[in-house]
mmCIF file with all atom_site columns, C-alpha atoms in Angstrom:
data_model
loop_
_atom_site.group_PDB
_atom_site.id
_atom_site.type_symbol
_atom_site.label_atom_id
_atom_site.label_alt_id
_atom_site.label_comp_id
_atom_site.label_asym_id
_atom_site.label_entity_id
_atom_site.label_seq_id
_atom_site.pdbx_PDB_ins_code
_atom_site.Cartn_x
_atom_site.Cartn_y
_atom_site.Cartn_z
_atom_site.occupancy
_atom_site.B_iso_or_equiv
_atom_site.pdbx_formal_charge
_atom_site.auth_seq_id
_atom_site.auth_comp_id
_atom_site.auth_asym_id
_atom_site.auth_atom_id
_atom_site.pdbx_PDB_model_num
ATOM 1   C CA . UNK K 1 1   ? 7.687   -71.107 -113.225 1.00 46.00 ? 1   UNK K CA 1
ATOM 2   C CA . UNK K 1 2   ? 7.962   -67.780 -115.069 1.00 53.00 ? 2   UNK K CA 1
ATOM 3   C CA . UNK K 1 3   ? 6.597   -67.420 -118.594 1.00 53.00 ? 3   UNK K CA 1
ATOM 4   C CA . UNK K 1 4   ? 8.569   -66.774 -121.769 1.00 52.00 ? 4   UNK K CA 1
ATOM 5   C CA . UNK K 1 5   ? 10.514  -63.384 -121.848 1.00 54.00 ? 5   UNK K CA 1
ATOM 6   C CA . UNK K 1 6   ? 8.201   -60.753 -123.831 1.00 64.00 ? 6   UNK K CA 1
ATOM 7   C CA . UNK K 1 7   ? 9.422   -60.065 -127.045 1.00 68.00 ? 7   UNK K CA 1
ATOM 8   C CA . UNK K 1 8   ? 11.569  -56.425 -127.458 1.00 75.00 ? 8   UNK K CA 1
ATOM 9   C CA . UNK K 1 9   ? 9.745   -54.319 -130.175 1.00 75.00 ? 9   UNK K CA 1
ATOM 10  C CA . UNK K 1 10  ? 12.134  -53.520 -133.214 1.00 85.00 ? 10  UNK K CA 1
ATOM 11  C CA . UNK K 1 11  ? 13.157  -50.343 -133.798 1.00 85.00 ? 11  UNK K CA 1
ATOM 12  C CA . UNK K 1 12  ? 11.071  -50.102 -136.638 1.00 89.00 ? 12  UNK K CA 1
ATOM 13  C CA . UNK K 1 13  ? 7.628   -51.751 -134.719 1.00 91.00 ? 13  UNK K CA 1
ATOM 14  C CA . UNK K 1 14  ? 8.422   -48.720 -132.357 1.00 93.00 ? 14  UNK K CA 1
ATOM 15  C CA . UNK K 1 15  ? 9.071   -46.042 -135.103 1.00 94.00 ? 15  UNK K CA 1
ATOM 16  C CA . UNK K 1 16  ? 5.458   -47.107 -136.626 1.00 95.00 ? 16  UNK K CA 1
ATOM 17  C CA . UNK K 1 17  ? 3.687   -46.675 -132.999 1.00 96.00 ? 17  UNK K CA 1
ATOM 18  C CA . UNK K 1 18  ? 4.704   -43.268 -132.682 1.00 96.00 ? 18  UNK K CA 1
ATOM 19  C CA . UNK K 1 19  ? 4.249   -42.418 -135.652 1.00 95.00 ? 19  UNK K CA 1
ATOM 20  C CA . UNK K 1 20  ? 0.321   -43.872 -135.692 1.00 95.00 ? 20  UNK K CA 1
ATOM 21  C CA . UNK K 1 21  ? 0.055   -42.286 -131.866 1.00 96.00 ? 21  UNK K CA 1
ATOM 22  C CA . UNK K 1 22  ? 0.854   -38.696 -133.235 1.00 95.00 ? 22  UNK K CA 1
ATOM 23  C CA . UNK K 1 23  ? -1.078  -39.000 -136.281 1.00 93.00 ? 23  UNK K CA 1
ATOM 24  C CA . UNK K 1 24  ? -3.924  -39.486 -133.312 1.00 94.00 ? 24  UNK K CA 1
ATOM 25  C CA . UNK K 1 25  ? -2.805  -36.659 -131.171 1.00 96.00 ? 25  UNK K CA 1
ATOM 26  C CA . UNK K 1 26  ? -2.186  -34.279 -134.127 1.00 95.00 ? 26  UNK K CA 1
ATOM 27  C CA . UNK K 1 27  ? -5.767  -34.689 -135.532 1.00 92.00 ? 27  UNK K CA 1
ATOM 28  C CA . UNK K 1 28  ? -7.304  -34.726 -132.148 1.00 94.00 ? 28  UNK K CA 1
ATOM 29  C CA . UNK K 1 29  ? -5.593  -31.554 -130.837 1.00 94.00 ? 29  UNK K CA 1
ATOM 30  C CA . UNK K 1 30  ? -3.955  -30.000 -133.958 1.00 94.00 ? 30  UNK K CA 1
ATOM 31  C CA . UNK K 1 31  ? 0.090   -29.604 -134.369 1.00 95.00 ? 31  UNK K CA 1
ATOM 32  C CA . UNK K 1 32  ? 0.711   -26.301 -132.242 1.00 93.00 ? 32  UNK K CA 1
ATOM 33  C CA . UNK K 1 33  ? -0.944  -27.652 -129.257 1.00 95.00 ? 33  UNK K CA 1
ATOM 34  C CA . UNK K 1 34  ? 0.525   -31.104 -129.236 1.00 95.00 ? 34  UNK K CA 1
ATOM 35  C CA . UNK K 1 35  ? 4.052   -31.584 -127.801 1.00 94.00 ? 35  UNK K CA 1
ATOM 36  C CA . UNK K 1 36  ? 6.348   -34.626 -127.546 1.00 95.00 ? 36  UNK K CA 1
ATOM 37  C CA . UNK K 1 37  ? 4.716   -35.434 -124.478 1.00 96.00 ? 37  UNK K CA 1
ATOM 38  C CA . UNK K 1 38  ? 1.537   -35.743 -125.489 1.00 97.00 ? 38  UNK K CA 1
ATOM 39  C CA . UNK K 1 39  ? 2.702   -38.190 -128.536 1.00 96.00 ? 39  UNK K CA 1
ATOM 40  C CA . UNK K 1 40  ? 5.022   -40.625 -126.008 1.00 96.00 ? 40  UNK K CA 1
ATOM 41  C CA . UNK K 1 41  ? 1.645   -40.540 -123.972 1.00 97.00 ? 41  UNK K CA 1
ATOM 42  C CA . UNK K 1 42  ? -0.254  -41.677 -126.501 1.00 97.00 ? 42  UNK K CA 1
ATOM 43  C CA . UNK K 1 43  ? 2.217   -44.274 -127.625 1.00 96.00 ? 43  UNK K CA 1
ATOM 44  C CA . UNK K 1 44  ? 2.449   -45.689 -124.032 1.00 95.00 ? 44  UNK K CA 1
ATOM 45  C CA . UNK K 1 45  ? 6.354   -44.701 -124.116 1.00 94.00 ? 45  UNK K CA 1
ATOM 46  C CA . UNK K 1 46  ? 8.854   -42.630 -122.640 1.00 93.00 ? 46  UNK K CA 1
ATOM 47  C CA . UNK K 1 47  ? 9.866   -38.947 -124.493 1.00 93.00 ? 47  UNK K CA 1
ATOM 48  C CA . UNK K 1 48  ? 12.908  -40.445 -124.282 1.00 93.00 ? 48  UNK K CA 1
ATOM 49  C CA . UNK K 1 49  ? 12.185  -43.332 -127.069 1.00 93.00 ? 49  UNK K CA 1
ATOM 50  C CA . UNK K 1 50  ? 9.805   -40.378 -129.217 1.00 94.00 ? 50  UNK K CA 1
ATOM 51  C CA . UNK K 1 51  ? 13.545  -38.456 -129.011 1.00 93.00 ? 51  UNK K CA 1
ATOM 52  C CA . UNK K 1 52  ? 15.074  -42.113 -130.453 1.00 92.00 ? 52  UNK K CA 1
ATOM 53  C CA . UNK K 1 53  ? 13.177  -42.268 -133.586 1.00 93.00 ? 53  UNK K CA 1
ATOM 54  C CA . UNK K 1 54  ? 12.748  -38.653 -134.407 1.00 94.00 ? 54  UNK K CA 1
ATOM 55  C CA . UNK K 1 55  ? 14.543  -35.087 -133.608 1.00 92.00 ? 55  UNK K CA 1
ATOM 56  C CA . UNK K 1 56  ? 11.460  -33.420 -132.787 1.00 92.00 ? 56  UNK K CA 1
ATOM 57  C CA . UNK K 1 57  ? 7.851   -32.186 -133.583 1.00 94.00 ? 57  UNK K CA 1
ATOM 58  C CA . UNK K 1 58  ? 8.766   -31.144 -136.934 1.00 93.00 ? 58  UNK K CA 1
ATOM 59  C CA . UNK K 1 59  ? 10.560  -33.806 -138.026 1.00 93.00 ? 59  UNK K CA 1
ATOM 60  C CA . UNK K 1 60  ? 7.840   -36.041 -136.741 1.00 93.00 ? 60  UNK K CA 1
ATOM 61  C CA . UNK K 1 61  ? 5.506   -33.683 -138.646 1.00 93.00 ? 61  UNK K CA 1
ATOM 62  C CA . UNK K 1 62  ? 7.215   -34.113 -141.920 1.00 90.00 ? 62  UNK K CA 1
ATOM 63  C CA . UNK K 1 63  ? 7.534   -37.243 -141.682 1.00 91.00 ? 63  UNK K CA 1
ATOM 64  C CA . UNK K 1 64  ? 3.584   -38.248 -141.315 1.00 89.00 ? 64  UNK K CA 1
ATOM 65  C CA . UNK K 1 65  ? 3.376   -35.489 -144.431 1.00 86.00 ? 65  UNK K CA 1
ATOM 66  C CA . UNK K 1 66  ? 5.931   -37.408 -146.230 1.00 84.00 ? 66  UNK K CA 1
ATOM 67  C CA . UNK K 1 67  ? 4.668   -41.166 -145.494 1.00 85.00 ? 67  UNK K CA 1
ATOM 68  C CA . UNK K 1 68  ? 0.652   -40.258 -146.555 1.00 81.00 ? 68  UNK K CA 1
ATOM 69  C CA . UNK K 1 69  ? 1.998   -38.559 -150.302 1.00 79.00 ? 69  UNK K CA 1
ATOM 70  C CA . UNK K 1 70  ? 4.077   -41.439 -151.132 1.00 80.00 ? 70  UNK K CA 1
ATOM 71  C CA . UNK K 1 71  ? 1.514   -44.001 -150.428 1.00 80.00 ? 71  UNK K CA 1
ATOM 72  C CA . UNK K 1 72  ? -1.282  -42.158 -152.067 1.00 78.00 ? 72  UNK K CA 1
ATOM 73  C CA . UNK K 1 73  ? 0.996   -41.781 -155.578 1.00 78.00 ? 73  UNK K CA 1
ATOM 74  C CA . UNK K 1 74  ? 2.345   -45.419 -155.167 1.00 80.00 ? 74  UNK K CA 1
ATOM 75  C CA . UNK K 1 75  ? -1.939  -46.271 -155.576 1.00 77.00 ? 75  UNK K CA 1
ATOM 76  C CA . UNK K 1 76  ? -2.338  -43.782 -158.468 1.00 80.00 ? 76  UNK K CA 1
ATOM 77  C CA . UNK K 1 77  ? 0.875   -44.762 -160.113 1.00 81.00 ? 77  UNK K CA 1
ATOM 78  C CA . UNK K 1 78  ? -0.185  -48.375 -159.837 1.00 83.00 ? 78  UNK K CA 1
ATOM 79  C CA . UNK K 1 79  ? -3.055  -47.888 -161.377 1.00 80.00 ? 79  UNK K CA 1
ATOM 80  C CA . UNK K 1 80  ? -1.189  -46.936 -164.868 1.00 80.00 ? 80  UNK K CA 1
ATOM 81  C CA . UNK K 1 81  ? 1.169   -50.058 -164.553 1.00 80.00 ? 81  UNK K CA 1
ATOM 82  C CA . UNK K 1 82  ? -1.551  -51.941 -164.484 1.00 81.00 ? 82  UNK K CA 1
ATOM 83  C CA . UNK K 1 83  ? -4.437  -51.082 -167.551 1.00 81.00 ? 83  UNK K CA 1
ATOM 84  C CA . UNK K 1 84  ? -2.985  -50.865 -170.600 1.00 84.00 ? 84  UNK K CA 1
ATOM 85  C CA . UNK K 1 85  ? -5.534  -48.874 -171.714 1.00 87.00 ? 85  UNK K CA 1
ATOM 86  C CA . UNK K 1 86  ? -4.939  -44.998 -170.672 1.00 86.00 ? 86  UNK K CA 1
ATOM 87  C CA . UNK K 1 87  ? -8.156  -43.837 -170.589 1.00 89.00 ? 87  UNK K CA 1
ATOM 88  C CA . UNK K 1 88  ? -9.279  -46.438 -168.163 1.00 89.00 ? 88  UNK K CA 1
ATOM 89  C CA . UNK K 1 89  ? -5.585  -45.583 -166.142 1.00 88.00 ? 89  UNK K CA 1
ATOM 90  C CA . UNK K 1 90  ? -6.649  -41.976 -165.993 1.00 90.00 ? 90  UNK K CA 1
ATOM 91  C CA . UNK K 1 91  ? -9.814  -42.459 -164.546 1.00 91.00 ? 91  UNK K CA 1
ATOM 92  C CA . UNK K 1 92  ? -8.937  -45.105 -161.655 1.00 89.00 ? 92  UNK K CA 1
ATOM 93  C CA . UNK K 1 93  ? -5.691  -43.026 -160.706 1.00 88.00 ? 93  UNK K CA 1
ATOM 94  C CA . UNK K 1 94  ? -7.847  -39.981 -160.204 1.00 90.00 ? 94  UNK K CA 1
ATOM 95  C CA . UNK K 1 95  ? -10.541 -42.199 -158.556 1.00 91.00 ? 95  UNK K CA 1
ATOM 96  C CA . UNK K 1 96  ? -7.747  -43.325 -156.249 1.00 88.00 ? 96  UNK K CA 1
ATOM 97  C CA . UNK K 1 97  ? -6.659  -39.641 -155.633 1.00 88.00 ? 97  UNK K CA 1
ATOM 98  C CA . UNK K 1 98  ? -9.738  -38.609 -154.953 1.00 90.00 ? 98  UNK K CA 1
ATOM 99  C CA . UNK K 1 99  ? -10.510 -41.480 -152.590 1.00 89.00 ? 99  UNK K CA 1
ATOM 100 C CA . UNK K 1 100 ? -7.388  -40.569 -150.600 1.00 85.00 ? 100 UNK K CA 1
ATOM 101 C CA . UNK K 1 101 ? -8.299  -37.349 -150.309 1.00 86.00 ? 101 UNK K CA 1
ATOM 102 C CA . UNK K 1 102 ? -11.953 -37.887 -148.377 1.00 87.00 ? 102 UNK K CA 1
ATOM 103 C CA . UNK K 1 103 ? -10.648 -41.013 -146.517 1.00 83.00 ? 103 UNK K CA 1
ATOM 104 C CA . UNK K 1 104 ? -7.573  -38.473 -145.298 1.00 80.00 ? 104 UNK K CA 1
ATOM 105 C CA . UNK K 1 105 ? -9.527  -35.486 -144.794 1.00 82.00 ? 105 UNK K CA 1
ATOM 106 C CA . UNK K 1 106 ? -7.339  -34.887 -141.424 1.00 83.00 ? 106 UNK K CA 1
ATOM 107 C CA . UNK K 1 107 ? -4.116  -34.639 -142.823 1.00 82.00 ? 107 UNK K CA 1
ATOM 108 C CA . UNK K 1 108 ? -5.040  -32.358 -145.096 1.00 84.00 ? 108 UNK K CA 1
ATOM 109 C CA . UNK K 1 109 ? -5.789  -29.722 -141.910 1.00 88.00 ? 109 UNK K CA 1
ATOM 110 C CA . UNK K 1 110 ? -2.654  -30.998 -140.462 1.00 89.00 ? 110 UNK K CA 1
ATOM 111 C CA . UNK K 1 111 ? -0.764  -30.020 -143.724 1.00 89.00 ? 111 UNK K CA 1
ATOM 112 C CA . UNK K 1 112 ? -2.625  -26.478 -143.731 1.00 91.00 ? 112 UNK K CA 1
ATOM 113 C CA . UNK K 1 113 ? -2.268  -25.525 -140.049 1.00 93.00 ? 113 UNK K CA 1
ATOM 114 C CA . UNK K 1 114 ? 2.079   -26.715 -140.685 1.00 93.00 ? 114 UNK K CA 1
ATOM 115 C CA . UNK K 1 115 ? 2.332   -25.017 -143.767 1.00 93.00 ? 115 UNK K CA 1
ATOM 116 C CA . UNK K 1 116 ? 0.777   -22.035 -141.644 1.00 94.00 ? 116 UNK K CA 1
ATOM 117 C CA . UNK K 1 117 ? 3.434   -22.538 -138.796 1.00 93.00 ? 117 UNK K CA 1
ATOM 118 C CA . UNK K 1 118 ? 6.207   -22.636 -141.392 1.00 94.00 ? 118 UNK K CA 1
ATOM 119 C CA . UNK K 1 119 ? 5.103   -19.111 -143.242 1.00 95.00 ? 119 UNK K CA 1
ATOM 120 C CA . UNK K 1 120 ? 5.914   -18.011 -139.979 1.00 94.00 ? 120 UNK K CA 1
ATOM 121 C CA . UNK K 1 121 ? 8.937   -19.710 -138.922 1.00 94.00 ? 121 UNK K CA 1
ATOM 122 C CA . UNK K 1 122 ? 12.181  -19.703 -141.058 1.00 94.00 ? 122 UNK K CA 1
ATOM 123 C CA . UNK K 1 123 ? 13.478  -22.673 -139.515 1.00 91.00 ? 123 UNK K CA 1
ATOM 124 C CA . UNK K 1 124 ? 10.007  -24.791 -139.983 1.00 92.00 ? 124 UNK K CA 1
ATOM 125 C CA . UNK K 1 125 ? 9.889   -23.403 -143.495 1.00 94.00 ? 125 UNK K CA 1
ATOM 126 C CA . UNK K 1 126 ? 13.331  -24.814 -144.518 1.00 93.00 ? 126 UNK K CA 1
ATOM 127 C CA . UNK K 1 127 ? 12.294  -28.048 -143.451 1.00 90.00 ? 127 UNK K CA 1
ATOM 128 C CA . UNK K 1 128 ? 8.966   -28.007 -144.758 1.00 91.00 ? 128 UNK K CA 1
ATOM 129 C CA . UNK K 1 129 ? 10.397  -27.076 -148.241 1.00 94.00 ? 129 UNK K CA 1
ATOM 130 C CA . UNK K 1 130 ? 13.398  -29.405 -147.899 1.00 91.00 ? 130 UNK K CA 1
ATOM 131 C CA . UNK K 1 131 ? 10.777  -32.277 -147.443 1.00 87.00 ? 131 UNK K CA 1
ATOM 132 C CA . UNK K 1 132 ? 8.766   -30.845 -150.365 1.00 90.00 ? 132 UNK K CA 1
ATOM 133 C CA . UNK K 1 133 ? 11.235  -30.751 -153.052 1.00 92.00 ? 133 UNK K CA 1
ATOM 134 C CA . UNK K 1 134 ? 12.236  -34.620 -152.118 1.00 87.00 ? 134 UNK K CA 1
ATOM 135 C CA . UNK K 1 135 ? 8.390   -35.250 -152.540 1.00 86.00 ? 135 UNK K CA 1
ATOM 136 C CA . UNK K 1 136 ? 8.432   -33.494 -156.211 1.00 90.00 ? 136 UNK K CA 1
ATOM 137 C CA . UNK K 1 137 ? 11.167  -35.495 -157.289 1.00 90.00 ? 137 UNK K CA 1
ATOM 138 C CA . UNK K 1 138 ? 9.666   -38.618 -155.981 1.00 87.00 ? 138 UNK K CA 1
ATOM 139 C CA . UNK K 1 139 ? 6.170   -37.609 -158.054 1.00 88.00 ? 139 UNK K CA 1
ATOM 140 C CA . UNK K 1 140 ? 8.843   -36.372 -161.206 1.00 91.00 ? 140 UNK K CA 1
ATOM 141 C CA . UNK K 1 141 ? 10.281  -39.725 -161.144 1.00 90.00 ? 141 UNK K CA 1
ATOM 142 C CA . UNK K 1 142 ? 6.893   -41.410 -160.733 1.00 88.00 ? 142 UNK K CA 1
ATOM 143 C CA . UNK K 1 143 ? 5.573   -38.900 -163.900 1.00 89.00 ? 143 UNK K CA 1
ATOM 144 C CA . UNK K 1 144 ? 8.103   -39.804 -166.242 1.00 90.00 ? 144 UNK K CA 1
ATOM 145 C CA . UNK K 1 145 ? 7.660   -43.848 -165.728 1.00 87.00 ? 145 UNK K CA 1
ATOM 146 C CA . UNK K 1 146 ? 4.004   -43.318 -166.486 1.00 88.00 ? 146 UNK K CA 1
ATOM 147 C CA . UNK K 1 147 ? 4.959   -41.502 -169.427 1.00 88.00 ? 147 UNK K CA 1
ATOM 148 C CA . UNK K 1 148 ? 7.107   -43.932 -170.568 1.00 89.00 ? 148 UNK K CA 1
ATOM 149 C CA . UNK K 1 149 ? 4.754   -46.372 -169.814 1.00 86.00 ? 149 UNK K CA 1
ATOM 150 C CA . UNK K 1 150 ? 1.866   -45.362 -171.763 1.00 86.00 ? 150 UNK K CA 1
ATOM 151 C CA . UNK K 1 151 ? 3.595   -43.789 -174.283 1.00 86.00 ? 151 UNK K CA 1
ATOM 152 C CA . UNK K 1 152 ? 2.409   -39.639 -173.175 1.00 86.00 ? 152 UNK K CA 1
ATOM 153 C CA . UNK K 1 153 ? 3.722   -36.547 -174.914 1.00 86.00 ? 153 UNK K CA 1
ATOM 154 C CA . UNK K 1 154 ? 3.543   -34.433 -171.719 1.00 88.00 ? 154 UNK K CA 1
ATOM 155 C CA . UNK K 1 155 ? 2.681   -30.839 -171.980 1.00 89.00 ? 155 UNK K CA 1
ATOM 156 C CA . UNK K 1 156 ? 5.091   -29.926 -169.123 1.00 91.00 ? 156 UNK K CA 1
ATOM 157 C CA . UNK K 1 157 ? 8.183   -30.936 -168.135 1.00 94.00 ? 157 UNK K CA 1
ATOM 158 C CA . UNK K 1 158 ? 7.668   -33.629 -165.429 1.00 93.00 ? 158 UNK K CA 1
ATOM 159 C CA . UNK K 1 159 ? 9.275   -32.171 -162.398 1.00 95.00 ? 159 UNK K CA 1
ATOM 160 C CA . UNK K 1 160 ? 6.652   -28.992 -163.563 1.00 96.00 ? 160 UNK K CA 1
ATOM 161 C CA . UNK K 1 161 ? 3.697   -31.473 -163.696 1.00 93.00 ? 161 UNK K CA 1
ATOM 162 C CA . UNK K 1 162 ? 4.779   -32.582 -160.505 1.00 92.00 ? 162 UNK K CA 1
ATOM 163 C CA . UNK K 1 163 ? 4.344   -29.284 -159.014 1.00 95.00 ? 163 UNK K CA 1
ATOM 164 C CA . UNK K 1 164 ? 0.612   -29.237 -161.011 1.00 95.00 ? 164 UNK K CA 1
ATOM 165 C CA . UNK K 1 165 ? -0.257  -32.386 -159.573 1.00 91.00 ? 165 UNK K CA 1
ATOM 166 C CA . UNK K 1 166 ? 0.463   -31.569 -155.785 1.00 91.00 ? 166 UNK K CA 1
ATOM 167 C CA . UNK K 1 167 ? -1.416  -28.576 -156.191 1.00 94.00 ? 167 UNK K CA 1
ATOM 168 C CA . UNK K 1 168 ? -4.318  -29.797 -157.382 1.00 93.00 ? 168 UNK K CA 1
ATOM 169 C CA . UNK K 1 169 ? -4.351  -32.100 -154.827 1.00 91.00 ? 169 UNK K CA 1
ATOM 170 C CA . UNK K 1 170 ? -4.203  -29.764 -151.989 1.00 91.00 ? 170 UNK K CA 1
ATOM 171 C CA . UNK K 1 171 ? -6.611  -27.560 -154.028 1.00 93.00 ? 171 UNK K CA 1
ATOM 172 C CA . UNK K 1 172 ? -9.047  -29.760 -154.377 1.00 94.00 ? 172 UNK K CA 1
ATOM 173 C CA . UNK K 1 173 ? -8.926  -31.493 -150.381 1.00 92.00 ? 173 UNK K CA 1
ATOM 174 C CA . UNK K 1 174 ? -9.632  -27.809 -149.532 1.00 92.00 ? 174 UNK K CA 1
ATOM 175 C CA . UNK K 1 175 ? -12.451 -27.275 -151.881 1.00 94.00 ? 175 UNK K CA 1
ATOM 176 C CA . UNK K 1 176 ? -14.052 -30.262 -151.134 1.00 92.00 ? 176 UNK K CA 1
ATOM 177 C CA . UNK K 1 177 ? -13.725 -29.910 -147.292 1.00 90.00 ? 177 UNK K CA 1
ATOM 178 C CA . UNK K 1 178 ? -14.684 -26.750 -147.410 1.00 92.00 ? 178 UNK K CA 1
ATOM 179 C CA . UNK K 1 179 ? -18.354 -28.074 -150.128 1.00 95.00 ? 179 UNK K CA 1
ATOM 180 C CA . UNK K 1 180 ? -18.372 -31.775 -150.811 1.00 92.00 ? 180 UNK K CA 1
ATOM 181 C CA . UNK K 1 181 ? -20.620 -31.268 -153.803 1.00 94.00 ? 181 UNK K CA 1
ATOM 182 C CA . UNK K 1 182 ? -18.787 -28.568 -155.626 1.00 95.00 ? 182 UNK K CA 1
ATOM 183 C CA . UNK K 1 183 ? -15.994 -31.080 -156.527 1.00 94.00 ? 183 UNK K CA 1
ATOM 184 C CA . UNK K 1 184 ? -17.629 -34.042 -158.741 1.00 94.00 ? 184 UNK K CA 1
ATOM 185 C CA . UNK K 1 185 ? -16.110 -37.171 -158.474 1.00 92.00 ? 185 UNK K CA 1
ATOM 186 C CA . UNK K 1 186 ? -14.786 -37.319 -161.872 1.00 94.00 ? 186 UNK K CA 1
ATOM 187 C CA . UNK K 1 187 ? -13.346 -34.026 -161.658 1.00 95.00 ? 187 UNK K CA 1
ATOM 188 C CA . UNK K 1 188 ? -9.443  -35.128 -160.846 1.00 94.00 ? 188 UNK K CA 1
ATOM 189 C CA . UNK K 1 189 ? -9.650  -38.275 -163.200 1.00 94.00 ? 189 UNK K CA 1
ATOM 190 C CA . UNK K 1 190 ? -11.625 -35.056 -166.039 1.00 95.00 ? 190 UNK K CA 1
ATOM 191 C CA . UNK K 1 191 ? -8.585  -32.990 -165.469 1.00 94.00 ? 191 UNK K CA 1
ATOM 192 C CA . UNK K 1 192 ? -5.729  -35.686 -165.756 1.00 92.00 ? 192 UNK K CA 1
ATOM 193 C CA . UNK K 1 193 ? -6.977  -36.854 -168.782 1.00 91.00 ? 193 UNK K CA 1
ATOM 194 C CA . UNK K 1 194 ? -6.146  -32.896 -169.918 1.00 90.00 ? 194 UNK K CA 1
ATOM 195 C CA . UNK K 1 195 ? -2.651  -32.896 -168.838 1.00 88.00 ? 195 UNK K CA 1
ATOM 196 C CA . UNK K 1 196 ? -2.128  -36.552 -170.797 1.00 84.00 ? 196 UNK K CA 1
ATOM 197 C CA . UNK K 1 197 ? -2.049  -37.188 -174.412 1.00 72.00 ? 197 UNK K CA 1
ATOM 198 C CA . UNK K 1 198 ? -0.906  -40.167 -176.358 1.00 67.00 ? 198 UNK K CA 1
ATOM 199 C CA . UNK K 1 199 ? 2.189   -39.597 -178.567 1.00 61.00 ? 199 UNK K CA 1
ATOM 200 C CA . UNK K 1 200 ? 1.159   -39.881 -182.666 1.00 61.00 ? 200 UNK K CA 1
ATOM 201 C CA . UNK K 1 201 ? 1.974   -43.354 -184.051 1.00 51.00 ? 201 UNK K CA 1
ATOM 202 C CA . UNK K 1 202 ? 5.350   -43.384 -185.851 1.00 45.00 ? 202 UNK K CA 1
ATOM 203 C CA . UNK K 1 203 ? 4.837   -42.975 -189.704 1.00 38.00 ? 203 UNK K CA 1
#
């Protein structure tokens, strides 16, 4: 008597495990040294299936860039939708930022070797920066809810902030790789709390 047929992983169940078995390979071996190969290896599938979800290395790449920024602003943009109060908003979302950046140390080396490859690559640069400027919208559109939300003359326009906020972000996973105590744990909640003020009461 044979057993119940096994279940066919969905298309996106198989999408996730390549994308988790990469995220494995890359921080194990870095991006240059890691082919397709080595990712369906890790995944336990063919190259063939790698080659169904995703074009290549690069797309793969940008993709694993693209996943960790959105979920780390969806936490600090959560945290303004839900404290009124924008001091206290400030100081989680930065918390949260800041948490994100030493729990996901890694793929800030992966994003520093890539943008490395791409400064040397035309065709890695375009979609590096192609990838980029969809992430600045996201964090413009993200920006301007806040905003909204809490009722913040910005001193930038948003898609400008964006750009700030990014930055600093990188800037400060490479600082505090690089010394752990020379960025305080305050010190990205200290700085949004400079780039946000409340608008004046109507009189």
């Amino acid at each position: 008597m044979t057993g119940p047929a096994r279940r066919r992983p969905s298309r996106a169940e198989t999408r996730r495990r390549i994308i988790d078995a990469a995220t494995a390979v890359f921080a194990r071996q870095g991006i240059a040294a890691t082919s397709l190969n080595d990712v369906a290896a890790e995944a336990g599938l063919t190259k063939g299936a790698v080659y169904s979800s995703f074009t290549g290395r690069d797309d793969l790449v940008l993709t694993i860039m693209e996943e960790h920024i959105v979920e780390r602003m969806a936490g600090a943009t959560t945290a303004f939708a839900d404290l009124a109060d924008l001091d206290e908003a400030t100081t989680e979302a930065g918390a949260r930022l800041l948490a994100g950046i030493d729990s996901d140390a890694t793929w800030h080396r992966l994003l520093l070797e890539y943008w490395g490859l791409a400064m040397r690559n035309p065709a890695v640069h375009k979609g590096l920066a192609e990838r980029r400027a969809r992430l600045r919208e996201a964090v413009t559109a993200a920006i301007g809810k806040v905003a909204d939300r809490h009722g913040i003359t910005l001193p930038l326009a948003p898609e400008h902030l964006a750009v700030v906020v990014l930055a600093l972000s990188n800037g400060l996973a490479v600082e505090r790789g690089v010394d752990p105590d020379a960025v305080p744990s305050s010190l990205f909640s200290d700085v949004l709390k400079l780039l946000v003020t409340p608008r004046p009461a109507d009189v």
